[in-house]
Coordinates of C-alpha atoms in Angstrom, one line a residue:
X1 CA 0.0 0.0 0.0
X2 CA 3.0 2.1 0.6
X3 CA 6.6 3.4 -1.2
X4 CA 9.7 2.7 0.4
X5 CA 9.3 6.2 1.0
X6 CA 6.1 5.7 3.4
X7 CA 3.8 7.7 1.1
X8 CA 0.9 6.1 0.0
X9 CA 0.7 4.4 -3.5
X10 CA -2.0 6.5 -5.9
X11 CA -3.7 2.9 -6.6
X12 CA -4.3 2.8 -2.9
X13 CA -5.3 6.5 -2.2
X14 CA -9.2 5.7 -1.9
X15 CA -8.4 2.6 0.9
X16 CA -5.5 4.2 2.4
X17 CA -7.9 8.0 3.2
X18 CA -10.2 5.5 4.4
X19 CA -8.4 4.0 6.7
X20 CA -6.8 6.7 7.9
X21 CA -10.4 8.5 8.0
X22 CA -11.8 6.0 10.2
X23 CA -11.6 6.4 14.3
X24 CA -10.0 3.7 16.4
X25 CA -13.7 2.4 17.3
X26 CA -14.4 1.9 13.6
X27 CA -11.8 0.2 13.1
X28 CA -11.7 -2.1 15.9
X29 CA -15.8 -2.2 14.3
X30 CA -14.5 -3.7 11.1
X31 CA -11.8 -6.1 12.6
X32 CA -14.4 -7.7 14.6
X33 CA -17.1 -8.0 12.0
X34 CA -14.3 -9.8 9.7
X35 CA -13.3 -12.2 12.7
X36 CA -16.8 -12.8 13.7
X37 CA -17.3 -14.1 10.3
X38 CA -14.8 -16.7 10.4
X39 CA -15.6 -17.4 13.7
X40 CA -19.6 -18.1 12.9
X41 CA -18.1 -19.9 9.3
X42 CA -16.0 -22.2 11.8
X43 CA -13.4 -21.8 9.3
X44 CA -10.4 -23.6 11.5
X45 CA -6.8 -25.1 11.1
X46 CA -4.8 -28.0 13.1
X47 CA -1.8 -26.5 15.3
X48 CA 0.4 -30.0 15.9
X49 CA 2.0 -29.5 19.5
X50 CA 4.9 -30.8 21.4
X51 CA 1.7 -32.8 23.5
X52 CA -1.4 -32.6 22.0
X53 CA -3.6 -31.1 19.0
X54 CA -5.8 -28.3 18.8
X55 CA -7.8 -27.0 16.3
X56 CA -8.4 -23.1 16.1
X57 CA -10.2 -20.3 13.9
X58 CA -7.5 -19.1 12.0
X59 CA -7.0 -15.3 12.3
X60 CA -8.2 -13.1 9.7
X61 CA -7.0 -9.2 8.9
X62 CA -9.3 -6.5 7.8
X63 CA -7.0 -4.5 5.8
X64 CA -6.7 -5.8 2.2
X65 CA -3.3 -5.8 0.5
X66 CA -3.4 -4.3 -2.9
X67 CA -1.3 -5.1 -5.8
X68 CA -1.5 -3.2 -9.5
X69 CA -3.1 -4.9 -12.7
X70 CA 0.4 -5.1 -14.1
X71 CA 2.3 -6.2 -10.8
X72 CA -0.3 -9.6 -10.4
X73 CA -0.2 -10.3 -14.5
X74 CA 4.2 -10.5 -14.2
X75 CA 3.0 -13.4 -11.5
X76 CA 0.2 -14.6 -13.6
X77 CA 2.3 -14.8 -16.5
X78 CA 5.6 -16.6 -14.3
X79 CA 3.0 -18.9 -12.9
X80 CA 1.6 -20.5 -16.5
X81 CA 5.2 -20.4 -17.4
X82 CA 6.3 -22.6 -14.5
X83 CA 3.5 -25.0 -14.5
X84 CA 4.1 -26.1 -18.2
X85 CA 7.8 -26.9 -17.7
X86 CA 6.8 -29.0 -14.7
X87 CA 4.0 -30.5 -16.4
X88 CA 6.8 -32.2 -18.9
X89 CA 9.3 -32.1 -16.2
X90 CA 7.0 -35.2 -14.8
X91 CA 6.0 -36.5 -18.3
X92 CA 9.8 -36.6 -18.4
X93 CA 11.1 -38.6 -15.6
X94 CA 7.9 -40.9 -16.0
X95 CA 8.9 -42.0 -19.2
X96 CA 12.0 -40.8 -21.4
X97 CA 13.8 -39.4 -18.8
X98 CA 15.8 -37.2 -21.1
X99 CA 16.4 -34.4 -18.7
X100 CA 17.7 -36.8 -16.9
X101 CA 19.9 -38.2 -18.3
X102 CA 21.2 -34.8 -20.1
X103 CA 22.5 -33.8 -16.5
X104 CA 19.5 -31.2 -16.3
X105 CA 18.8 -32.9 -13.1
X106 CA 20.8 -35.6 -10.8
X107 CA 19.5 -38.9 -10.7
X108 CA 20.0 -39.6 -7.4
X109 CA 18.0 -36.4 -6.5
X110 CA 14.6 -37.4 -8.4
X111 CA 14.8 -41.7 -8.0
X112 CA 16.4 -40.7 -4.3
X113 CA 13.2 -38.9 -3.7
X114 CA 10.3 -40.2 -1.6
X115 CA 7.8 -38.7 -3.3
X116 CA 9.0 -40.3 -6.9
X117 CA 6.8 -43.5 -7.7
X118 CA 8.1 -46.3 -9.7
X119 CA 4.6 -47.5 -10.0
X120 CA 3.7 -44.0 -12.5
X121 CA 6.6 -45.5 -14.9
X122 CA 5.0 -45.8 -17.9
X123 CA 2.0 -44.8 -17.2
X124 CA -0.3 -42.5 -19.5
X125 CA -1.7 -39.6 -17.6
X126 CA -4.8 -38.1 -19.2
X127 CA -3.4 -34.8 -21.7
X128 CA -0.4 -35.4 -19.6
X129 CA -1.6 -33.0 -17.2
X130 CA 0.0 -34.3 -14.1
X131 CA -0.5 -31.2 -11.8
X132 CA -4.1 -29.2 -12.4
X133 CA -4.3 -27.5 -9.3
X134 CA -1.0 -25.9 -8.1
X135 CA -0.4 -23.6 -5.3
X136 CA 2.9 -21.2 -5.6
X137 CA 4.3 -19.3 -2.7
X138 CA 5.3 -15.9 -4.2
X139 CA 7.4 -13.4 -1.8
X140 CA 8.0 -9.8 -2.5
X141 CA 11.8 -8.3 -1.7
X142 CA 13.1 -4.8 -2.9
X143 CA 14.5 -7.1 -6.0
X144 CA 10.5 -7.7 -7.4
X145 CA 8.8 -11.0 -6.9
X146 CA 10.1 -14.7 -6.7
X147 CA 8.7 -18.0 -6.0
X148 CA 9.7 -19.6 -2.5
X149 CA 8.1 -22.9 -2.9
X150 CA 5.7 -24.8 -5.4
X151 CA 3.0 -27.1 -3.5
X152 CA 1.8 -29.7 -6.1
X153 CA 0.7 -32.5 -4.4
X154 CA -2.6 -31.4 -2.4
X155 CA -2.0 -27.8 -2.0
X156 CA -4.2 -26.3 0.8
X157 CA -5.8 -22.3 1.7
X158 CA -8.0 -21.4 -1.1
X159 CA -10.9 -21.7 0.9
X160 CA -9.3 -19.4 3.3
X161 CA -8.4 -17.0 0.3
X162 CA -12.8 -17.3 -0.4
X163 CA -13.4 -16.8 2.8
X164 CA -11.5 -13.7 3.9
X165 CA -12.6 -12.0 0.0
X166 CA -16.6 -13.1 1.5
X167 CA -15.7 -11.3 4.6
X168 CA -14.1 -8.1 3.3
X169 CA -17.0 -7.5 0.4
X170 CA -19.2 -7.8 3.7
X171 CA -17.6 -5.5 5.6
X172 CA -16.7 -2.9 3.2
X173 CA -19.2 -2.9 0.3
X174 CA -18.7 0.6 -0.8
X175 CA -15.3 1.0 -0.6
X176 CA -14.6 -2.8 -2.3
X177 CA -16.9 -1.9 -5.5
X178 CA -15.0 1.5 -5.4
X179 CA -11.3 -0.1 -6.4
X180 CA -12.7 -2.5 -9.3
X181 CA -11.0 -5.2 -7.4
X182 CA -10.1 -8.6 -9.7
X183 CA -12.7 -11.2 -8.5
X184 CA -11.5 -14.3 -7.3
X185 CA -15.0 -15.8 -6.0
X186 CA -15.2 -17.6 -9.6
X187 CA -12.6 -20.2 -8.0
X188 CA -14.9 -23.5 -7.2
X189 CA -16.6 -23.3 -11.1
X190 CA -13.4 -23.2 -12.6
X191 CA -12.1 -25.5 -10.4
X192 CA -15.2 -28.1 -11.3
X193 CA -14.2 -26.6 -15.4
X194 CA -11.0 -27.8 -15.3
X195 CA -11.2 -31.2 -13.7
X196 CA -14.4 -32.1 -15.9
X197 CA -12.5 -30.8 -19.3
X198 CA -10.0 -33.9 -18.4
X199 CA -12.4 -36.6 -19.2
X200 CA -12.9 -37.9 -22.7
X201 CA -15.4 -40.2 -22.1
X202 CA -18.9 -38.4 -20.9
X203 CA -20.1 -34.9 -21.2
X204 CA -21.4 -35.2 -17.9
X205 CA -18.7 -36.5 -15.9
X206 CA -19.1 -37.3 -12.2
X207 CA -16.3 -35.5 -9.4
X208 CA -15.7 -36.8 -6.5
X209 CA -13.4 -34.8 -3.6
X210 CA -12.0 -37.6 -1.7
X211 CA -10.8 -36.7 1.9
X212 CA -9.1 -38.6 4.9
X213 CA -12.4 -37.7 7.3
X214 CA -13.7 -34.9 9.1
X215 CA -10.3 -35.5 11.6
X216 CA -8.2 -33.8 8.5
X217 CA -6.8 -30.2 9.8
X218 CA -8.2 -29.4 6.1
X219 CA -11.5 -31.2 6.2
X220 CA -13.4 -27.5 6.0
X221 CA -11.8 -26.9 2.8
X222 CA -12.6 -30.5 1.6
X223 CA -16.3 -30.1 2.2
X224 CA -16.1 -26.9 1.3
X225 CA -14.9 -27.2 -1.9
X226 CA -17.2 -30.0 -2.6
X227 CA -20.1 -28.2 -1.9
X228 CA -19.3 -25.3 -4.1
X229 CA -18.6 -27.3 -6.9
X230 CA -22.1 -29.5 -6.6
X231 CA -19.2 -32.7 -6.0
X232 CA -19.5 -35.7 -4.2
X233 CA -17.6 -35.3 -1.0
X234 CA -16.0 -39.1 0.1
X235 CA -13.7 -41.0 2.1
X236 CA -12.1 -44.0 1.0
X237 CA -14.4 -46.0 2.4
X238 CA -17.2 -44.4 0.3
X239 CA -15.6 -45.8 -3.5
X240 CA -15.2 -49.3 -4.3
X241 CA -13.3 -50.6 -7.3
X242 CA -15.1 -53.4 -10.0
X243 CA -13.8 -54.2 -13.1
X244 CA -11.7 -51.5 -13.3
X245 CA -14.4 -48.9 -12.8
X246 CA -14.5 -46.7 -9.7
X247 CA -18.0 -46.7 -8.0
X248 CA -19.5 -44.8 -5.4
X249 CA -21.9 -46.1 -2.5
X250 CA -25.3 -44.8 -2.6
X251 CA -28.5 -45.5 -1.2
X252 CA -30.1 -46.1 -4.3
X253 CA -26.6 -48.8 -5.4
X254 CA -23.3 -47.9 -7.2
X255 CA -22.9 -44.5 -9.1
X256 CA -19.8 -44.4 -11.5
X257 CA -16.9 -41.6 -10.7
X258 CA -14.8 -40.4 -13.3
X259 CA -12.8 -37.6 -11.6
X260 CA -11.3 -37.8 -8.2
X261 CA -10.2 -34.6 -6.8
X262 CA -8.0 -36.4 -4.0
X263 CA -6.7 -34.7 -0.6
X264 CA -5.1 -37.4 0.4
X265 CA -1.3 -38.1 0.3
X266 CA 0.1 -40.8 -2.5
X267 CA 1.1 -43.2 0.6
X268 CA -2.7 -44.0 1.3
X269 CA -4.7 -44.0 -1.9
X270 CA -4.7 -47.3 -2.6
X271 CA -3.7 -50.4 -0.1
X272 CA -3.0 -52.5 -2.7
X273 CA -0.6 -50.5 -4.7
X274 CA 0.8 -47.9 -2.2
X275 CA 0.9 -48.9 1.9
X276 CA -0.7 -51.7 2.8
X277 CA -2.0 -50.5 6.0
X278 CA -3.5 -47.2 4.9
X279 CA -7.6 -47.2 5.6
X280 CA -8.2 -44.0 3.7
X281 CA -7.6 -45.3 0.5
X282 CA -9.5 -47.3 -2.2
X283 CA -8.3 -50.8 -3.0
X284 CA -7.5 -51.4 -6.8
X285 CA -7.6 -47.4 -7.5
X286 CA -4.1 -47.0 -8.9
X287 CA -5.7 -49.9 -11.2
X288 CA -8.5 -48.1 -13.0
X289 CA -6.3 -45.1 -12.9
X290 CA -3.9 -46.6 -14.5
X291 CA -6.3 -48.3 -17.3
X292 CA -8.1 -44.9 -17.9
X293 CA -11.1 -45.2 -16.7
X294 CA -10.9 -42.4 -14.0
X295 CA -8.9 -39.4 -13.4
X296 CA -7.3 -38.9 -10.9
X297 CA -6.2 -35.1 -10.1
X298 CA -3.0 -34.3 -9.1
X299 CA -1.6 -37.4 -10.6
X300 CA 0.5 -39.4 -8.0
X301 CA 4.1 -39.1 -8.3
X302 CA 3.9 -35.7 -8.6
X303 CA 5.1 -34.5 -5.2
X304 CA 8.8 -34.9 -6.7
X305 CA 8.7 -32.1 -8.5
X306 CA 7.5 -29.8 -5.1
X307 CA 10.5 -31.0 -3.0
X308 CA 12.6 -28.4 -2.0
X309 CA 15.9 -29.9 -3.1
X310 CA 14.3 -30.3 -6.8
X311 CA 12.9 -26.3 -6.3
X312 CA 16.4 -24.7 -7.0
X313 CA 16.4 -26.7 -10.4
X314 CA 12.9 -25.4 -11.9
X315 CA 14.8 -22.2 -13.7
X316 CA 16.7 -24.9 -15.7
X317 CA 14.0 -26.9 -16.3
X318 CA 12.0 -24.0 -18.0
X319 CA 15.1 -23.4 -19.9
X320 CA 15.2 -27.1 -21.0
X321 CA 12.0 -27.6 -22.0
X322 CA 10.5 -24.6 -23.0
X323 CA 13.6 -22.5 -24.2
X324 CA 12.8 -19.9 -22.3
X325 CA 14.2 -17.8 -19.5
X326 CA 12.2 -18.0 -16.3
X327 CA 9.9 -14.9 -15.8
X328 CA 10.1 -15.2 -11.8
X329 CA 12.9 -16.1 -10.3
X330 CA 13.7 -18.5 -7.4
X331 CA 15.4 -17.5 -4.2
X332 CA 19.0 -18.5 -3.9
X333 CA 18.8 -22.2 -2.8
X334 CA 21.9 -23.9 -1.0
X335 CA 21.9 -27.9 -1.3
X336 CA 23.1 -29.3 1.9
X337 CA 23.5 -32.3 0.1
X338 CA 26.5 -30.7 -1.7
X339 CA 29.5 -30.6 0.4
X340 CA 29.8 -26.6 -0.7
X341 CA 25.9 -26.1 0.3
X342 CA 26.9 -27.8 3.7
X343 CA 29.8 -26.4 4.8
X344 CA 28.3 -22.9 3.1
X345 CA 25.2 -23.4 5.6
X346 CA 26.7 -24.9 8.7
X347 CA 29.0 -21.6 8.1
X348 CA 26.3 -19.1 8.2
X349 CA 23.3 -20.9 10.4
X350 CA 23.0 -17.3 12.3
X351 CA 22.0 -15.6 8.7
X352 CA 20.6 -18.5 6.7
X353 CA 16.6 -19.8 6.6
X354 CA 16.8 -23.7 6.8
X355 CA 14.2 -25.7 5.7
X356 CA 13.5 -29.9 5.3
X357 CA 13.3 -30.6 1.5
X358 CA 9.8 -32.3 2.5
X359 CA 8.5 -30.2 5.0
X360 CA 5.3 -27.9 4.9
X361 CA 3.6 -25.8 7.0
X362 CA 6.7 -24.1 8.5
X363 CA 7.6 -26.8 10.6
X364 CA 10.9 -28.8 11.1
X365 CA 12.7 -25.0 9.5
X366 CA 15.1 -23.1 11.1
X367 CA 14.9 -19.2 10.8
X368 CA 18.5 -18.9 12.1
X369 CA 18.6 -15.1 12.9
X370 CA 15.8 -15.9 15.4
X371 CA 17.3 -19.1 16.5
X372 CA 18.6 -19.2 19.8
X373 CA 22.1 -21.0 20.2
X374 CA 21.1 -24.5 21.5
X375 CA 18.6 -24.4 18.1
X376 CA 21.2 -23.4 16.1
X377 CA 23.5 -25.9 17.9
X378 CA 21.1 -28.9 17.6
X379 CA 20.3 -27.8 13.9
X380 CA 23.5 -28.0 12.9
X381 CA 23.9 -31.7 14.3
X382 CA 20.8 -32.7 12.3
X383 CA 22.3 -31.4 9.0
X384 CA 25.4 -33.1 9.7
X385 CA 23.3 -36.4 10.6
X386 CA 21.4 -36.5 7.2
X387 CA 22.7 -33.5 5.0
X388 CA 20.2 -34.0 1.7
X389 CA 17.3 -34.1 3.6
X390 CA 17.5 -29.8 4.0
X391 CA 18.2 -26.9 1.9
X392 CA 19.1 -23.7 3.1
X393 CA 18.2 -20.3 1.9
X394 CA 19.0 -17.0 2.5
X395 CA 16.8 -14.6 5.4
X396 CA 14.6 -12.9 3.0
X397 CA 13.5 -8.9 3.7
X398 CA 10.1 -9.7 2.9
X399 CA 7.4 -7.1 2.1
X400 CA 5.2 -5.5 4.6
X401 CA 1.7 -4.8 4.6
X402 CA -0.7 -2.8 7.1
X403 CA -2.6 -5.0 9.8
X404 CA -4.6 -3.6 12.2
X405 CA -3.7 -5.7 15.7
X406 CA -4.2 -4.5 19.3
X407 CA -6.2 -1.2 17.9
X408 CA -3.0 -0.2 15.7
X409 CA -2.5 -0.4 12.5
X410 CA 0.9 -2.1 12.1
X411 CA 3.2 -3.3 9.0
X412 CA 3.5 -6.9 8.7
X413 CA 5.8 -9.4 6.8
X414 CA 3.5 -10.9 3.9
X415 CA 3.3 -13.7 1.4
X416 CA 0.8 -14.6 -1.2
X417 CA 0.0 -18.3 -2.6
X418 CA -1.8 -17.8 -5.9
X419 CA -3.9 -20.7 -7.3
X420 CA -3.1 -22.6 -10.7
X421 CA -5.8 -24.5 -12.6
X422 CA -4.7 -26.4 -15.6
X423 CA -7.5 -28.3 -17.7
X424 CA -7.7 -30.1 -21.0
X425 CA -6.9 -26.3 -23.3
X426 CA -7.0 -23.8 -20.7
X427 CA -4.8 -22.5 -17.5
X428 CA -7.0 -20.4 -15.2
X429 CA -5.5 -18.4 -12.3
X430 CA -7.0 -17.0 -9.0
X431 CA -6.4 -13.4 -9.7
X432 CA -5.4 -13.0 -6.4
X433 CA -4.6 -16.1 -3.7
X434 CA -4.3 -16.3 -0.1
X435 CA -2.1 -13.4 1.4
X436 CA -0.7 -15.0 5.0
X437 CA 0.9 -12.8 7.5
X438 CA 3.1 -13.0 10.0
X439 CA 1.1 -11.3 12.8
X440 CA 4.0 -11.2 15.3
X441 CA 6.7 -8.2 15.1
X442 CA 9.4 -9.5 13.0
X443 CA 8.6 -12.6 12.8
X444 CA 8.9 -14.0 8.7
X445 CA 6.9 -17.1 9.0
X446 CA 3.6 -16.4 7.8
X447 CA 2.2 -19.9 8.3
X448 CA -1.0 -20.2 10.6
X449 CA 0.3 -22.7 12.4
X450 CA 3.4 -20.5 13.4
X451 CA 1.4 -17.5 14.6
X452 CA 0.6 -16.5 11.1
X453 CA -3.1 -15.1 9.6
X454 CA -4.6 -14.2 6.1
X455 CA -5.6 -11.0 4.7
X456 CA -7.7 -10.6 1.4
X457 CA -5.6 -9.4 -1.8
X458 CA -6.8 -7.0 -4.1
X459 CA -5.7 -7.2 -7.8
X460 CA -6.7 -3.5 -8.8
X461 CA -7.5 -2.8 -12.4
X462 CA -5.8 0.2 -12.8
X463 CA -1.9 1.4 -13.2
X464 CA -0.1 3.5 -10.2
X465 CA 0.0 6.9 -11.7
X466 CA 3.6 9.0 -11.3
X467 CA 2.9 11.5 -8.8

């Protein structure tokens, strides 16, 4: 909303005078309304502790971030660009493997990886669309934008990103129709678009979301989803598998499913093909997948191409397969599995952000300028235990937003994950994706389970003007 300078960007003069306009009262007003919202919505996520699980309303800002027409369309653009080179990055290592074997990409760093599965070898993957619902984490620095991570496998928060747009419209008609704000609300058709565009073999296809059970910290987002898109919502136990053909359990018998829209890991989807003890899954799924008679969206096996380790290689892979140089960058990226990205990292732990190559949700990272020493200490004896399970980046001066928290209004460290939707002919993006803050003073890590919230994100149709 603001110049480095502090004075207030023309595309957010009407919001900013607002603001500003407003007494403490009516702002403390608004904040409420939006978090009674949530609140009444029951619109929750899982914090894992040392002793026990809890389940919480996740907080919820009422001051929108805003970004220019032109700023979000660089992302859009970056974000199509991306998706296609990992599309064929997977098509890749599931069949030729030539960017393997052309050194674009170690060996051991894809067939080392637990997320690769032998069992996708060979296999055709309808359109060879392995990924159609991605969700990028994009940071800001005083350098422009870059992509931190890529979530492929069941990436998680747009129904938060519907839910705080829902509140904000609520709270602050006037002023929302006022800034011809992008509208992201469209989300759960495309979303129904895009998976039903993937099947060849009905016009009228059935979708299923298939979830782990209401004891998932993403189980409102399952049903939620489900409900908006007029899908069948299902656990494993819901689906059984004849002849090849996936059904689902109804009162009045068996109804046919030809999309799944799975939230459930690669490790429990099927018992028979995947592990054997897993009682979320479907028995002989990975079968009719793998006979095409039901998609299955994201493809398993895809998860390789979202771990962190593989991350610093997606510039290269754009280069490789699309001949192109990458329109967002990556953030510098140390392997610890190099001896250089070691030592480099076990060098500089005080400066350096350190993450698990399979991690999510900001845990098992270091953040080693807010470490204390026995962290840093015990850190740095896990790295040397099992080096190429971590990567190491550097501490990031992320961008700052306005919050309002304890009657102030307060800049914050900010993120945004924008949402990717890749049918049969057409790429659809969000415009706008969940904004996460870190609502604690200087603290970077935006995720709700670390202390983080969301805030809506307004894509603006109009250019800041030179003042």
């Amino acid at each position: 909303m603001f110049h480095d300078d502090r004075t207030l960007r023309t595309v957010a003069e009407r919001l900013g005078t607002a603001l500003n306009n407003a007494t403490p009262e009516q702002l403390m007003q608004l904040q409420d309304g939006v978090r009674r919202q949530f609140l009444h919505e029951g619109i929750t996520f899982t914090v894992i502790g040392k002793e026990e699980v809890t389940e919480q309303i996740i907080p919820i800002d009422c001051v929108p971030r805003v970004l220019t027409a032109s700023e979000w369309d660089h992302i859009d653009q970056g974000l199509r660009q991306r998706l296609r080179a990992i599309n064929l990055f997977l098509k890749d290592i599931y069949h030729e493997g030539w960017s393997l074997r052309d050194g674009i990409v170690p060996y051991e760093l894809v067939l080392g990886c637990p997320q690769y599965r032998m069992e996708m070898l060979g296999t055709k993957v309808p359109h060879d669309i392995y990924v159609s619902v991605c969700g990028t984490d994009i940071v800001r620095t005083r350098d422009g934008f870059a992509v931190l991570e890529d979530n492929l496998r069941v990436p998680s928060g747009v129904s938060y990103m519907l839910a705080c747009r829902a509140a904000i419209k609520q709270a602050m008609p006037r002023l929302y129709r006022a800034h011809n704000v992008r509208e992201v609300l469209p989300y759960p058709g495309q979303l129904y678009s895009q998976l039903a565009s993937l099947v060849t073999w009905t016009q009228s296809p059935r979708i299923a979301v298939l979830t782990p059970g209401r004891y998932n910290s993403a189980y409102y987002e399952h049903a939620f989803l489900a409900g908006e898109m007029g899908a069948e919502l299902v656990e494993g136990r819901d689906l059984v598998v004849h002849d090849g053909l996936v059904y689902m359990r109804t009162v009045t018998g068996l109804k046919k499913v030809d999309v799944i829209y799975r939230r459930v890991d690669d490790d429990f989807l099927d018992p028979v093909t995947f592990r054997n003890d897993s009682l979320l899954g479907v028995p002989g799924l990975f079968h009719a997948y793998r006979v095409g008679n039901v998609v299955i969206a994201n493809a398993p096996g895809t998860g390789v191409a979202d771990d962190k380790a593989l991350y610093a290689y997606v510039p290269d892979l754009i280069r490789y397969f699309l001949s192109e140089e990458p329109i967002l960058s990556n953030v510098e990226t140390y392997l610890c599995r190099t001896t250089e990205g070691l030592t480099y990292t076990l060098e500089n732990l005080d400066k350096l952000v350190v993450k698990e190559v399979g991690g999510s949700g900001g845990y098992g990272m270091l953040v080693g300028p807010h470490a204390s020493a026995k962290e840093k200490k015990d850190f740095a004896e896990r790295l040397r235990t099992d080096p190429s399970n971590f990567i190491s980046q550097p501490t990031l001066a992320l961008s700052r937003a306005p919050c309002f928290i304890d009657g102030k209004v307060v800049p914050r460290h900010v993120d945004v994950r924008p949402f990717v939707l890749q049918g049969r002919k057409e790429t659809w993006i969000a415009p706008g994706g969940l904004c996460r803050v870190a609502l604690r003073q200087g603290s970077l890590v935006v995720n709700s389970s670390q202390g983080g919230g969301c805030k809506d994100l307004w894509v603006i149709n109009e250019e800041e003007r030179n003042s």
